[in-house]
Amino acid sequence: MAIVWFIVIVSVLIVAHELGHFLFARLFKIRVEQFAIGFGPKLWSKKFGETEFMLNLIPLGGYVSIYGQDEPQKGKDSFSAKPVWQRFLVVAGGAIFNFLLTGLLFYIVLFRSGFSESFDFSFLGTEKGFLFGTQEITSERGLVYSGLTEEYPAEAVGMIDQGIVVSIDGITFNNGDELAEYVNARPNQMVSVKVSDFDGNESEYELTISNDGYMGVQLLGVSLIKVSYNGLDRIFSGFLHGANYLSYQLRMLSRIITFAVESKQLNILSDVFTGPVAVYQTVEQVSKQQDVIEIVKLAAFISLNLFFVNLLPLPALDGGYLLLYVIEAVFKKKLPYKTQQTIMAIGFIILMIVSGLFIINDIIRFSQRQQMFEIEAEL
């Protein structure tokens, strides 16, 4: 079932992206020669007007072939003959439609949740919140612990000094407060505590709760920001939530990179920069929950990332072309066609190398990431 969801999600995102390019091109009366979903051998094709629509075997990509985009062509329906602002919008259309899809999907998620969602700000600090929505700061204890209290049961049995409490007596807990309530109610009773380190390795300990109802594990606090959308905000809540989510991601990414560099633990970044294999693993894990809303939320998250990545001003990405158009608009002069092609070719090679490294990293980290998913599922 996971592979079906993966194909569905990827296909929907690709169709949205390529549809953006297509519709903006047609808006400006630019000829679109092909609209393809997938790569490889052709499974089906049909020509409507000047455009051939195709469905290909490998559903992991897609493209639109726009007349005059790959090389200059004469004619009113040529991409290269259009003013720079129109070319800019045609190329940006893919990312624009991905954000529109993100907004729609997040609206569905928010409608189900009562137009609110909580974000974990433990790693960021709550002094800076979001631009949109009504915000409420709350705190609770999580299931992650760091340190053991001296002369208490956990230390006495040699429990690892930091990790995650997976379960007690086979019971899992939603947060540290529920765990503490369970433990506090069992003074002098023996319990079985399963914990995991941060690499996914699990250990189980038998210990007796102290007289005062503690096992001596120092649970870390979790700081949450609950964002709610009210009144007219609800109409545009999907897009506002997408903007909030993107700012949250970028701040988390910046914080993690800074922490990895300062602590000289660059291996942390191997879980941050991932490729299609890790995406499939995530889809597989979410699909096990058998909750369509969670699938929709994941699709919104991936669509938002596709929107952002495509706009990065890097050669071979849409953002690389957009940067060239900005330069052309500012200096009123096009870069020579051969120069543009050389820049994009070099960028494409670099992009393929980086993508290959991401896939290799995904494969190396496959089993470890699977273990972490299993722990999160138990929690």
CSV table of N, CA, C and O in Angstrom, one decimal, residues 2 196 198-202 271 277-288 361-378:
chain,number,residue,atom,x,y,z
A,2,ALA,N,2.0,1.2,0.7
A,2,ALA,CA,2.9,2.3,0.8
A,2,ALA,C,3.4,2.8,-0.6
A,2,ALA,O,3.4,4.0,-0.9
A,196,SER,N,15.4,3.7,24.8
A,196,SER,CA,16.1,3.7,23.5
A,196,SER,C,17.1,4.8,23.5
A,196,SER,O,16.9,5.9,24.0
A,198,PHE,N,19.6,7.4,21.2
A,198,PHE,CA,19.2,8.3,20.0
A,198,PHE,C,19.6,7.7,18.7
A,198,PHE,O,19.4,8.3,17.6
A,199,ASP,N,20.3,6.5,18.7
A,199,ASP,CA,20.5,5.7,17.5
A,199,ASP,C,19.5,4.6,17.3
A,199,ASP,O,19.7,3.8,16.3
A,200,GLY,N,18.5,4.5,18.1
A,200,GLY,CA,17.5,3.5,18.0
A,200,GLY,C,17.8,2.2,18.7
A,200,GLY,O,17.0,1.2,18.5
A,201,ASN,N,18.8,2.1,19.4
A,201,ASN,CA,19.1,0.8,20.2
A,201,ASN,C,18.3,0.8,21.5
A,201,ASN,O,18.4,1.7,22.3
A,202,GLU,N,17.6,-0.3,21.6
A,202,GLU,CA,16.7,-0.4,22.8
A,202,GLU,C,17.3,-1.3,23.9
A,202,GLU,O,18.0,-2.2,23.6
A,271,ASP,N,20.7,13.2,8.6
A,271,ASP,CA,19.3,13.0,8.7
A,271,ASP,C,18.5,14.2,8.3
A,271,ASP,O,17.3,14.1,8.3
A,277,VAL,N,14.6,8.0,-1.3
A,277,VAL,CA,14.5,6.8,-0.5
A,277,VAL,C,13.9,7.1,0.9
A,277,VAL,O,13.0,6.4,1.4
A,278,ALA,N,14.4,8.2,1.5
A,278,ALA,CA,13.9,8.6,2.8
A,278,ALA,C,12.5,9.1,2.7
A,278,ALA,O,11.7,8.8,3.6
A,279,VAL,N,12.2,9.7,1.6
A,279,VAL,CA,10.8,10.2,1.4
A,279,VAL,C,9.8,9.0,1.4
A,279,VAL,O,8.8,8.9,2.0
A,280,TYR,N,10.3,7.9,0.6
A,280,TYR,CA,9.5,6.7,0.6
A,280,TYR,C,9.3,6.1,2.0
A,280,TYR,O,8.2,5.6,2.3
A,281,GLN,N,10.4,6.0,2.7
A,281,GLN,CA,10.3,5.5,4.1
A,281,GLN,C,9.3,6.2,4.9
A,281,GLN,O,8.5,5.6,5.7
A,282,THR,N,9.3,7.6,4.8
A,282,THR,CA,8.3,8.4,5.5
A,282,THR,C,6.9,8.1,5.1
A,282,THR,O,6.0,7.9,5.9
A,283,VAL,N,6.7,8.0,3.8
A,283,VAL,CA,5.4,7.6,3.3
A,283,VAL,C,4.9,6.3,3.8
A,283,VAL,O,3.8,6.1,4.2
A,284,GLU,N,5.8,5.3,3.8
A,284,GLU,CA,5.5,4.0,4.3
A,284,GLU,C,5.1,4.0,5.7
A,284,GLU,O,4.1,3.4,6.1
A,285,GLN,N,5.8,4.8,6.6
A,285,GLN,CA,5.5,4.9,8.0
A,285,GLN,C,4.2,5.5,8.2
A,285,GLN,O,3.3,5.1,9.0
A,286,VAL,N,3.9,6.6,7.5
A,286,VAL,CA,2.6,7.4,7.7
A,286,VAL,C,1.5,6.5,7.2
A,286,VAL,O,0.4,6.5,7.8
A,287,SER,N,1.7,5.8,6.1
A,287,SER,CA,0.6,5.0,5.6
A,287,SER,C,0.1,3.9,6.5
A,287,SER,O,-1.0,3.4,6.5
A,288,LYS,N,1.0,3.5,7.4
A,288,LYS,CA,0.7,2.4,8.4
A,288,LYS,C,-0.4,2.9,9.4
A,288,LYS,O,-1.0,2.1,10.0
A,361,ASN,N,23.3,8.2,0.9
A,361,ASN,CA,23.1,8.5,2.3
A,361,ASN,C,21.8,7.8,2.8
A,361,ASN,O,21.7,7.3,3.9
A,362,ASP,N,20.7,7.9,2.0
A,362,ASP,CA,19.4,7.3,2.3
A,362,ASP,C,19.6,5.8,2.5
A,362,ASP,O,19.0,5.2,3.5
A,363,ILE,N,20.4,5.2,1.6
A,363,ILE,CA,20.5,3.7,1.7
A,363,ILE,C,21.3,3.3,2.9
A,363,ILE,O,21.0,2.4,3.6
A,364,ILE,N,22.4,4.1,3.2
A,364,ILE,CA,23.3,3.8,4.3
A,364,ILE,C,22.5,4.0,5.6
A,364,ILE,O,22.6,3.2,6.6
A,365,ARG,N,21.6,5.0,5.7
A,365,ARG,CA,20.9,5.3,6.9
A,365,ARG,C,19.5,4.5,7.0
A,365,ARG,O,18.7,4.8,7.9
A,366,PHE,N,19.2,3.7,6.0
A,366,PHE,CA,17.9,3.1,5.9
A,366,PHE,C,17.5,2.3,7.1
A,366,PHE,O,16.4,2.6,7.7
A,367,SER,N,18.3,1.4,7.6
A,367,SER,CA,17.9,0.6,8.8
A,367,SER,C,17.8,1.5,10.0
A,367,SER,O,16.9,1.3,10.9
A,368,GLN,N,18.7,2.4,10.2
A,368,GLN,CA,18.7,3.3,11.4
A,368,GLN,C,17.5,4.1,11.4
A,368,GLN,O,16.8,4.3,12.4
A,369,ARG,N,17.1,4.7,10.2
A,369,ARG,CA,15.9,5.5,10.1
A,369,ARG,C,14.7,4.7,10.4
A,369,ARG,O,13.7,5.1,11.0
A,370,GLN,N,14.7,3.4,10.0
A,370,GLN,CA,13.6,2.5,10.2
A,370,GLN,C,13.4,2.2,11.7
A,370,GLN,O,12.3,2.2,12.2
A,371,GLN,N,14.5,2.1,12.4
A,371,GLN,CA,14.4,1.9,13.8
A,371,GLN,C,13.8,3.1,14.5
A,371,GLN,O,13.0,2.9,15.5
A,372,MET,N,14.2,4.3,14.1
A,372,MET,CA,13.7,5.5,14.7
A,372,MET,C,12.2,5.6,14.5
A,372,MET,O,11.4,6.0,15.4
A,373,PHE,N,11.8,5.3,13.3
A,373,PHE,CA,10.3,5.3,13.0
A,373,PHE,C,9.6,4.3,13.9
A,373,PHE,O,8.5,4.7,14.4
A,374,GLU,N,10.1,3.2,14.2
A,374,GLU,CA,9.5,2.2,15.0
A,374,GLU,C,9.4,2.7,16.5
A,374,GLU,O,8.4,2.5,17.1
A,375,ILE,N,10.4,3.4,16.9
A,375,ILE,CA,10.4,4.0,18.3
A,375,ILE,C,9.3,5.0,18.3
A,375,ILE,O,8.5,5.1,19.3
A,376,GLU,N,9.3,5.9,17.3
A,376,GLU,CA,8.3,7.0,17.3
A,376,GLU,C,6.8,6.4,17.3
A,376,GLU,O,5.9,6.9,17.9
A,377,ALA,N,6.7,5.3,16.6
A,377,ALA,CA,5.4,4.6,16.5
A,377,ALA,C,5.0,4.1,17.9
A,377,ALA,O,3.8,4.2,18.3
A,378,GLU,N,5.9,3.6,18.6
A,378,GLU,CA,5.6,3.1,20.0
A,378,GLU,C,5.3,4.2,20.9
A,378,GLU,O,4.5,4.1,21.8
